[in-house]
């Protein structure tokens, strides 16, 4: 299996990007000091004023940006560190060890390798990234090696799941839904959790390849942490911004199922991962979705309030499968296909 890491470390000094990685779309972005920062400790502080401040800011972040930087989230630094160490060990294993996880079907619960994408002119290119993707909840799947992976992953997946449920409950409150409504409708007890470790090796020509092209995530809330090397960019009001996050923070984005469930109130933010020519970047991503069996459509009380549903409902597993089998980058995204146009 071709590994971008091995390619970038090969003894022949790589001065240019091999043509199969070429993706030269525009990728300028600016810095912004208005990306929302949400302090999780306000939610659990026990002070009603702080709690309502939290709810208000969270609602604003989800509806205006679809993105926020979460601080004081309570996940111990050591649990995050263990995740990076385990992921690094995985990527360092010899190709023979990883070969068994080369994807055969899109829905394989353990997969690793590289990814090919088609651009607008139907030209296929490879992403400058090695990945490991695992389904970790409601069923837990994990490779046997490296040994340290299982425990680190079990702990991290459980902690992030709790955090996701607490944030979703708060988001449900920002939408003025009855307590428990979202939990029950989406059956969050068995929420689907997808774990991904992404490794982006240094790239000799960072503007001629890409880590991940612009996309939205399919679930409800995605959590991302990285090894201190920046590279995530998000779109806001049509402009691209670099995300420079404080150490130990978690980058949270709202995803397609939350936009659908909220009848368009929460925005599924478009984002991409760009490269640099100096440092290896690793990101650890946990995508938290509804239960795989949940049929997700706009919440009924919101439809009643709005007088119409703006999205079609679909079973979550079907949505994931549809999104995974679509390899077009600039074709109409699945989320747009779910939108019901206003009848005028
Ligand atoms: C993803 C993703 C961005 C990054 O895995 O869906 O958007 O910075 N990753 O790794
Ligand atoms: Ni993403």
Tab-separated table of C-alpha atoms and ligand atoms in Angstrom:
chain	number	residue	atom	x	y	z
A	1	UNK	CA	0.000	0.000	0.000
A	2	UNK	CA	1.335	3.434	-0.893
A	3	UNK	CA	1.899	5.594	2.150
A	4	UNK	CA	2.371	9.339	1.728
A	5	UNK	CA	4.564	9.255	4.833
A	6	UNK	CA	6.963	6.750	3.264
A	7	UNK	CA	6.996	8.757	0.041
A	8	UNK	CA	7.812	11.979	1.838
A	9	UNK	CA	10.604	10.281	3.814
A	10	UNK	CA	12.131	8.493	0.819
A	11	UNK	CA	15.883	8.885	0.403
A	12	UNK	CA	15.437	10.640	-2.919
A	13	UNK	CA	14.805	14.203	-1.823
A	14	UNK	CA	11.391	15.066	-3.081
A	15	UNK	CA	11.473	18.526	-4.672
A	16	UNK	CA	8.112	18.487	-6.328
A	17	UNK	CA	4.750	16.872	-5.804
A	18	UNK	CA	4.207	13.763	-7.978
A	19	UNK	CA	1.456	14.531	-10.484
A	20	UNK	CA	-1.076	12.115	-9.008
A	21	UNK	CA	-1.382	14.442	-5.980
A	22	UNK	CA	-1.965	17.581	-8.019
A	23	UNK	CA	-4.823	19.724	-6.776
A	24	UNK	CA	-4.227	23.394	-7.392
A	25	UNK	CA	-7.432	25.116	-6.329
A	26	UNK	CA	-7.345	28.466	-4.582
A	27	UNK	CA	-6.520	28.149	-0.864
A	28	UNK	CA	-5.827	31.582	0.506
A	29	UNK	CA	-7.199	32.220	3.973
A	30	UNK	CA	-6.915	34.991	6.522
A	31	UNK	CA	-6.678	35.043	10.273
A	32	UNK	CA	-9.670	36.075	12.331
A	33	UNK	CA	-9.897	36.938	15.981
A	34	UNK	CA	-13.652	36.530	15.991
A	35	UNK	CA	-13.815	32.724	15.722
A	36	UNK	CA	-15.962	31.837	18.773
A	37	UNK	CA	-14.247	30.465	21.869
A	38	UNK	CA	-16.591	28.577	24.168
A	39	UNK	CA	-15.692	27.896	27.788
A	40	UNK	CA	-17.236	24.556	28.807
A	41	UNK	CA	-16.624	25.190	32.519
A	42	UNK	CA	-19.390	27.838	32.449
A	43	UNK	CA	-21.956	25.132	31.714
A	44	UNK	CA	-21.072	23.066	34.749
A	45	UNK	CA	-20.154	25.932	37.072
A	46	UNK	CA	-23.428	25.821	38.996
A	47	UNK	CA	-23.950	29.585	38.482
A	48	UNK	CA	-27.192	30.293	36.586
A	49	UNK	CA	-25.764	33.506	35.058
A	50	UNK	CA	-22.696	31.738	33.732
A	51	UNK	CA	-24.797	28.906	32.453
A	52	UNK	CA	-27.098	31.197	30.485
A	53	UNK	CA	-24.081	33.055	29.106
A	54	UNK	CA	-22.766	29.692	27.905
A	55	UNK	CA	-26.076	28.719	26.276
A	56	UNK	CA	-26.342	32.061	24.539
A	57	UNK	CA	-22.783	31.982	23.177
A	58	UNK	CA	-23.056	28.345	22.134
A	59	UNK	CA	-26.271	29.031	20.216
A	60	UNK	CA	-24.687	31.987	18.469
A	61	UNK	CA	-21.553	29.991	17.548
A	62	UNK	CA	-23.564	27.101	16.072
A	63	UNK	CA	-25.896	29.358	14.122
A	64	UNK	CA	-23.446	31.994	12.878
A	65	UNK	CA	-20.259	29.968	12.377
A	66	UNK	CA	-21.046	26.273	12.753
A	67	UNK	CA	-17.692	26.191	14.479
A	68	UNK	CA	-16.097	26.968	17.839
A	69	UNK	CA	-12.975	26.449	19.890
A	70	UNK	CA	-13.869	24.620	23.098
A	71	UNK	CA	-11.722	25.350	26.161
A	72	UNK	CA	-11.871	23.960	29.717
A	73	UNK	CA	-13.642	20.897	28.359
A	74	UNK	CA	-12.430	18.591	31.116
A	75	UNK	CA	-10.706	15.969	28.940
A	76	UNK	CA	-7.316	15.371	30.567
A	77	UNK	CA	-4.273	16.397	28.538
A	78	UNK	CA	-2.787	12.944	29.096
A	79	UNK	CA	-5.696	11.230	27.364
A	80	UNK	CA	-5.130	13.397	24.306
A	81	UNK	CA	-1.385	12.806	24.407
A	82	UNK	CA	-1.933	9.042	24.593
A	83	UNK	CA	-4.063	9.301	21.453
A	84	UNK	CA	-1.317	11.081	19.487
A	85	UNK	CA	1.276	8.565	20.666
A	86	UNK	CA	-0.867	5.597	19.695
A	87	UNK	CA	-1.701	7.104	16.296
A	88	UNK	CA	1.976	7.848	15.637
A	89	UNK	CA	2.871	4.261	16.509
A	90	UNK	CA	0.209	3.011	14.162
A	91	UNK	CA	1.487	5.093	11.247
A	92	UNK	CA	5.067	3.955	11.998
A	93	UNK	CA	4.184	0.266	11.652
A	94	UNK	CA	5.506	-1.513	8.553
A	95	UNK	CA	3.280	-1.605	5.480
A	96	UNK	CA	2.684	-5.377	5.848
A	97	UNK	CA	1.075	-4.821	9.240
A	98	UNK	CA	-1.320	-2.176	7.902
A	99	UNK	CA	-2.123	-3.922	4.648
A	100	UNK	CA	-4.900	-6.014	6.198
A	101	UNK	CA	-6.874	-2.811	6.833
A	102	UNK	CA	-6.785	-1.597	3.263
A	103	UNK	CA	-10.461	-0.838	2.547
A	104	UNK	CA	-12.481	-3.421	0.640
A	105	UNK	CA	-15.882	-1.798	1.261
A	106	UNK	CA	-16.703	1.781	2.213
A	107	UNK	CA	-18.413	0.588	5.360
A	108	UNK	CA	-15.491	-1.494	6.718
A	109	UNK	CA	-15.222	-0.609	10.431
A	110	UNK	CA	-11.396	-0.546	10.338
A	111	UNK	CA	-9.695	1.140	7.398
A	112	UNK	CA	-6.396	2.804	6.636
A	113	UNK	CA	-4.504	4.077	3.613
A	114	UNK	CA	-4.785	7.040	1.259
A	115	UNK	CA	-7.768	8.438	-0.476
A	116	UNK	CA	-8.499	9.267	-4.105
A	117	UNK	CA	-10.887	12.055	-5.037
A	118	UNK	CA	-12.246	13.338	-8.355
A	119	UNK	CA	-12.053	17.038	-9.155
A	120	UNK	CA	-14.525	19.056	-11.284
A	121	UNK	CA	-12.970	17.936	-14.543
A	122	UNK	CA	-13.308	14.303	-13.478
A	123	UNK	CA	-9.576	14.002	-12.937
A	124	UNK	CA	-8.660	11.708	-10.038
A	125	UNK	CA	-6.047	12.841	-7.539
A	126	UNK	CA	-4.693	11.449	-4.268
A	127	UNK	CA	-4.892	13.323	-0.978
A	128	UNK	CA	-1.564	14.130	0.707
A	129	UNK	CA	-2.585	12.272	3.831
A	130	UNK	CA	-2.407	8.835	5.459
A	131	UNK	CA	-5.444	7.951	7.537
A	132	UNK	CA	-6.761	5.416	9.999
A	133	UNK	CA	-10.562	5.309	10.397
A	134	UNK	CA	-12.391	3.255	13.003
A	135	UNK	CA	-15.999	2.811	14.027
A	136	UNK	CA	-15.820	3.031	17.809
A	137	UNK	CA	-19.464	3.269	18.953
A	138	UNK	CA	-22.074	1.702	19.389
A	139	UNK	CA	-19.668	-1.110	18.393
A	140	UNK	CA	-16.005	-0.724	19.220
A	141	UNK	CA	-13.520	-1.717	16.519
A	142	UNK	CA	-9.770	-1.382	16.878
A	143	UNK	CA	-6.670	-2.936	15.246
A	144	UNK	CA	-4.716	-5.331	17.500
A	145	UNK	CA	-1.507	-3.384	17.004
A	146	UNK	CA	0.002	-1.201	18.313
A	147	UNK	CA	-0.841	-2.476	21.822
A	148	UNK	CA	-1.267	1.026	23.226
A	149	UNK	CA	-4.025	1.918	20.793
A	150	UNK	CA	-6.963	0.029	22.323
A	151	UNK	CA	-6.865	1.504	25.800
A	152	UNK	CA	-6.107	5.038	24.637
A	153	UNK	CA	-8.963	4.837	22.164
A	154	UNK	CA	-11.453	3.359	24.626
A	155	UNK	CA	-10.782	6.156	27.084
A	156	UNK	CA	-10.789	8.945	24.495
A	157	UNK	CA	-13.899	7.663	22.780
A	158	UNK	CA	-15.818	7.427	26.042
A	159	UNK	CA	-14.777	10.887	27.220
A	160	UNK	CA	-15.558	12.543	23.900
A	161	UNK	CA	-18.904	10.765	23.761
A	162	UNK	CA	-19.899	12.182	27.144
A	163	UNK	CA	-18.762	15.619	26.066
A	164	UNK	CA	-20.711	15.347	22.815
A	165	UNK	CA	-23.899	14.419	24.673
A	166	UNK	CA	-23.506	17.311	27.103
A	167	UNK	CA	-22.936	19.758	24.246
A	168	UNK	CA	-25.837	18.348	22.240
A	169	UNK	CA	-28.134	18.686	25.231
A	170	UNK	CA	-27.066	22.318	25.520
A	171	UNK	CA	-27.547	22.855	21.774
A	172	UNK	CA	-31.020	21.351	22.092
A	173	UNK	CA	-31.680	24.011	24.739
A	174	UNK	CA	-30.435	26.775	22.409
A	175	UNK	CA	-33.019	25.520	19.910
A	176	UNK	CA	-35.652	25.797	22.652
A	177	UNK	CA	-36.556	22.124	22.386
A	178	UNK	CA	-37.895	20.208	25.336
A	179	UNK	CA	-35.273	18.587	27.531
A	180	UNK	CA	-34.524	15.091	26.251
A	181	UNK	CA	-36.171	15.660	22.857
A	182	UNK	CA	-32.946	15.422	20.856
A	183	UNK	CA	-31.568	12.553	22.973
A	184	UNK	CA	-34.683	10.504	22.333
A	185	UNK	CA	-35.356	11.366	18.701
A	186	UNK	CA	-31.774	10.680	17.642
A	187	UNK	CA	-31.260	7.893	20.194
A	188	UNK	CA	-27.996	9.359	21.427
A	189	UNK	CA	-27.505	6.485	23.862
A	190	UNK	CA	-26.186	4.582	20.822
A	191	UNK	CA	-24.681	7.537	19.007
A	192	UNK	CA	-22.423	6.630	16.109
A	193	UNK	CA	-18.828	7.559	16.682
A	194	UNK	CA	-16.229	7.516	13.952
A	195	UNK	CA	-12.608	7.946	14.929
A	196	UNK	CA	-10.031	9.190	12.433
A	197	UNK	CA	-6.315	9.808	12.765
A	198	UNK	CA	-4.917	11.875	9.894
A	199	UNK	CA	-1.207	12.205	9.170
A	200	UNK	CA	-0.107	14.954	6.786
A	201	UNK	CA	3.617	14.634	6.013
A	202	UNK	CA	5.599	17.750	5.021
A	203	UNK	CA	4.873	18.515	1.379
A	204	UNK	CA	7.542	19.985	-0.950
A	205	UNK	CA	4.936	22.111	-2.762
A	206	UNK	CA	2.101	22.702	-0.282
A	207	UNK	CA	0.047	24.679	-2.811
A	208	UNK	CA	0.010	21.911	-5.390
A	209	UNK	CA	-1.528	19.170	-3.231
A	210	UNK	CA	-4.097	19.111	-0.439
A	211	UNK	CA	-4.676	17.244	2.822
A	212	UNK	CA	-8.487	17.231	2.575
A	213	UNK	CA	-10.388	19.381	0.035
A	214	UNK	CA	-13.375	21.509	1.126
A	215	UNK	CA	-16.174	19.382	2.588
A	216	UNK	CA	-18.700	19.222	5.407
A	217	UNK	CA	-18.831	16.343	7.908
A	218	UNK	CA	-21.868	14.059	7.984
A	219	UNK	CA	-22.640	13.708	11.704
A	220	UNK	CA	-23.861	16.076	14.409
A	221	UNK	CA	-20.683	17.395	16.057
A	222	UNK	CA	-17.056	16.759	15.062
A	223	UNK	CA	-14.191	17.158	17.545
A	224	UNK	CA	-10.674	17.789	16.257
A	225	UNK	CA	-7.365	18.060	18.077
A	226	UNK	CA	-3.954	18.375	16.427
A	227	UNK	CA	-0.297	18.071	17.306
A	228	UNK	CA	0.333	21.822	17.400
A	229	UNK	CA	0.878	22.149	13.648
A	230	UNK	CA	-1.837	24.318	12.108
A	231	UNK	CA	-3.615	23.393	8.870
A	232	UNK	CA	-7.369	23.517	9.414
A	233	UNK	CA	-9.265	26.225	7.538
A	234	UNK	CA	-12.976	26.980	7.786
A	235	UNK	CA	-15.367	28.922	5.598
A	236	UNK	CA	-17.465	31.715	7.038
A	237	UNK	CA	-19.703	34.042	4.997
A	238	UNK	CA	-17.925	32.913	1.856
A	239	UNK	CA	-14.399	33.666	3.167
A	240	UNK	CA	-11.756	31.198	4.344
A	241	UNK	CA	-10.097	31.497	7.757
A	242	UNK	CA	-7.136	29.775	9.399
A	243	UNK	CA	-7.935	28.192	12.732
A	244	UNK	CA	-5.207	28.911	15.255
A	245	UNK	CA	-6.194	27.115	18.396
A	246	UNK	CA	-4.896	27.407	21.944
A	247	UNK	CA	-3.113	24.332	23.298
A	248	UNK	CA	-5.395	21.605	24.652
A	249	UNK	CA	-8.488	23.128	23.138
A	250	UNK	CA	-10.889	21.062	21.032
A	251	UNK	CA	-12.038	22.372	17.680
A	252	UNK	CA	-15.731	21.640	17.293
A	253	UNK	CA	-17.765	21.894	14.140
A	254	UNK	CA	-21.440	21.340	13.617
A	255	UNK	CA	-22.122	18.878	10.820
A	256	UNK	CA	-24.821	17.904	8.294
A	257	UNK	CA	-27.179	15.990	10.623
A	258	UNK	CA	-27.341	18.920	13.016
A	259	UNK	CA	-28.121	21.368	10.204
A	260	UNK	CA	-30.920	19.045	9.069
A	261	UNK	CA	-32.267	18.373	12.586
A	262	UNK	CA	-32.256	22.100	13.436
A	263	UNK	CA	-34.142	22.832	10.182
A	264	UNK	CA	-31.250	24.979	8.998
A	265	UNK	CA	-30.541	26.937	12.191
A	266	UNK	CA	-27.133	25.339	12.869
A	267	UNK	CA	-24.746	25.576	9.934
A	268	UNK	CA	-22.687	22.602	8.784
A	269	UNK	CA	-19.412	24.425	8.269
A	270	UNK	CA	-17.278	23.848	5.171
A	271	UNK	CA	-13.634	23.134	6.027
A	272	UNK	CA	-10.377	21.802	4.548
A	273	UNK	CA	-6.918	20.706	5.657
A	274	UNK	CA	-3.939	22.443	4.019
A	275	UNK	CA	-0.270	21.414	4.004
A	276	UNK	CA	3.114	22.861	4.896
A	277	UNK	CA	6.647	21.981	3.788
A	278	UNK	CA	8.289	21.661	7.195
A	279	UNK	CA	6.383	19.663	9.737
A	280	UNK	CA	4.292	16.555	9.946
A	281	UNK	CA	0.805	17.378	11.091
A	282	UNK	CA	-1.389	14.865	12.888
A	283	UNK	CA	-5.038	15.447	13.625
A	284	UNK	CA	-7.266	13.246	15.753
A	285	UNK	CA	-10.877	13.538	14.734
A	286	UNK	CA	-13.957	12.149	16.434
A	287	UNK	CA	-17.185	12.492	14.479
A	288	UNK	CA	-20.265	12.113	16.706
A	289	UNK	CA	-23.510	11.331	14.926
A	290	UNK	CA	-27.028	10.147	15.745
A	291	UNK	CA	-27.688	6.441	16.289
A	292	UNK	CA	-26.990	4.584	13.010
A	293	UNK	CA	-30.681	3.561	12.817
A	294	UNK	CA	-32.117	7.014	13.480
A	295	UNK	CA	-34.130	8.578	10.701
A	296	UNK	CA	-32.974	12.158	10.762
A	297	UNK	CA	-35.178	14.977	9.580
A	298	UNK	CA	-35.952	18.451	10.896
A	299	UNK	CA	-37.215	18.371	14.521
A	300	UNK	CA	-41.046	18.500	14.509
A	301	UNK	CA	-41.368	21.437	16.955
A	302	UNK	CA	-39.039	23.479	14.731
A	303	UNK	CA	-40.991	22.545	11.596
A	304	UNK	CA	-44.165	23.675	13.382
A	305	UNK	CA	-42.493	26.953	14.340
A	306	UNK	CA	-41.136	27.555	10.824
A	307	UNK	CA	-44.273	26.435	9.004
A	308	UNK	CA	-42.224	24.104	6.789
A	309	UNK	CA	-39.501	21.466	6.742
A	310	UNK	CA	-36.439	22.636	4.826
A	311	UNK	CA	-34.801	19.194	4.502
A	312	UNK	CA	-35.834	15.667	3.568
A	313	UNK	CA	-35.441	12.938	6.196
A	314	UNK	CA	-33.047	10.003	5.715
A	315	UNK	CA	-31.805	7.102	7.798
A	316	UNK	CA	-28.369	8.014	9.109
A	317	UNK	CA	-26.566	4.864	7.848
A	318	UNK	CA	-27.959	5.518	4.392
A	319	UNK	CA	-26.687	9.105	4.535
A	320	UNK	CA	-23.179	7.965	5.513
A	321	UNK	CA	-23.069	5.376	2.778
A	322	UNK	CA	-24.249	7.860	0.171
A	323	UNK	CA	-21.658	10.391	1.266
A	324	UNK	CA	-18.850	7.835	1.287
A	325	UNK	CA	-19.573	6.511	-2.184
A	326	UNK	CA	-19.666	9.958	-3.715
A	327	UNK	CA	-16.127	10.831	-4.785
A	328	UNK	CA	-16.921	14.174	-6.446
A	329	UNK	CA	-15.453	17.195	-4.683
A	330	UNK	CA	-17.341	19.844	-6.538
A	331	UNK	CA	-20.439	17.900	-7.470
A	332	UNK	CA	-23.564	18.921	-5.531
A	333	UNK	CA	-22.922	17.972	-1.892
A	334	UNK	CA	-25.346	15.505	-0.318
A	335	UNK	CA	-26.550	18.120	2.187
A	336	UNK	CA	-27.699	20.333	-0.694
A	337	UNK	CA	-29.509	17.406	-2.256
A	338	UNK	CA	-31.502	17.047	0.972
A	339	UNK	CA	-32.742	20.646	0.891
A	340	UNK	CA	-36.363	21.319	0.026
A	341	UNK	CA	-36.680	24.481	-2.002
A	342	UNK	CA	-39.122	27.130	-0.867
A	343	UNK	CA	-42.311	27.071	-2.929
A	344	UNK	CA	-42.965	30.539	-4.199
B	1	LIG	C1	-11.896	15.443	8.698
B	1	LIG	C2	-11.254	16.779	8.618
B	1	LIG	C3	-9.375	18.210	9.035
B	1	LIG	C4	-8.008	18.154	9.601
B	1	LIG	O1	-11.184	14.491	9.076
B	1	LIG	O2	-13.084	15.355	8.374
B	1	LIG	O3	-11.897	17.691	8.184
B	1	LIG	O4	-7.500	19.247	9.876
B	1	LIG	N1	-9.996	16.925	9.046
B	1	LIG	O5	-7.446	17.083	9.748
B	2	LIG	NI1	-14.000	17.187	8.104
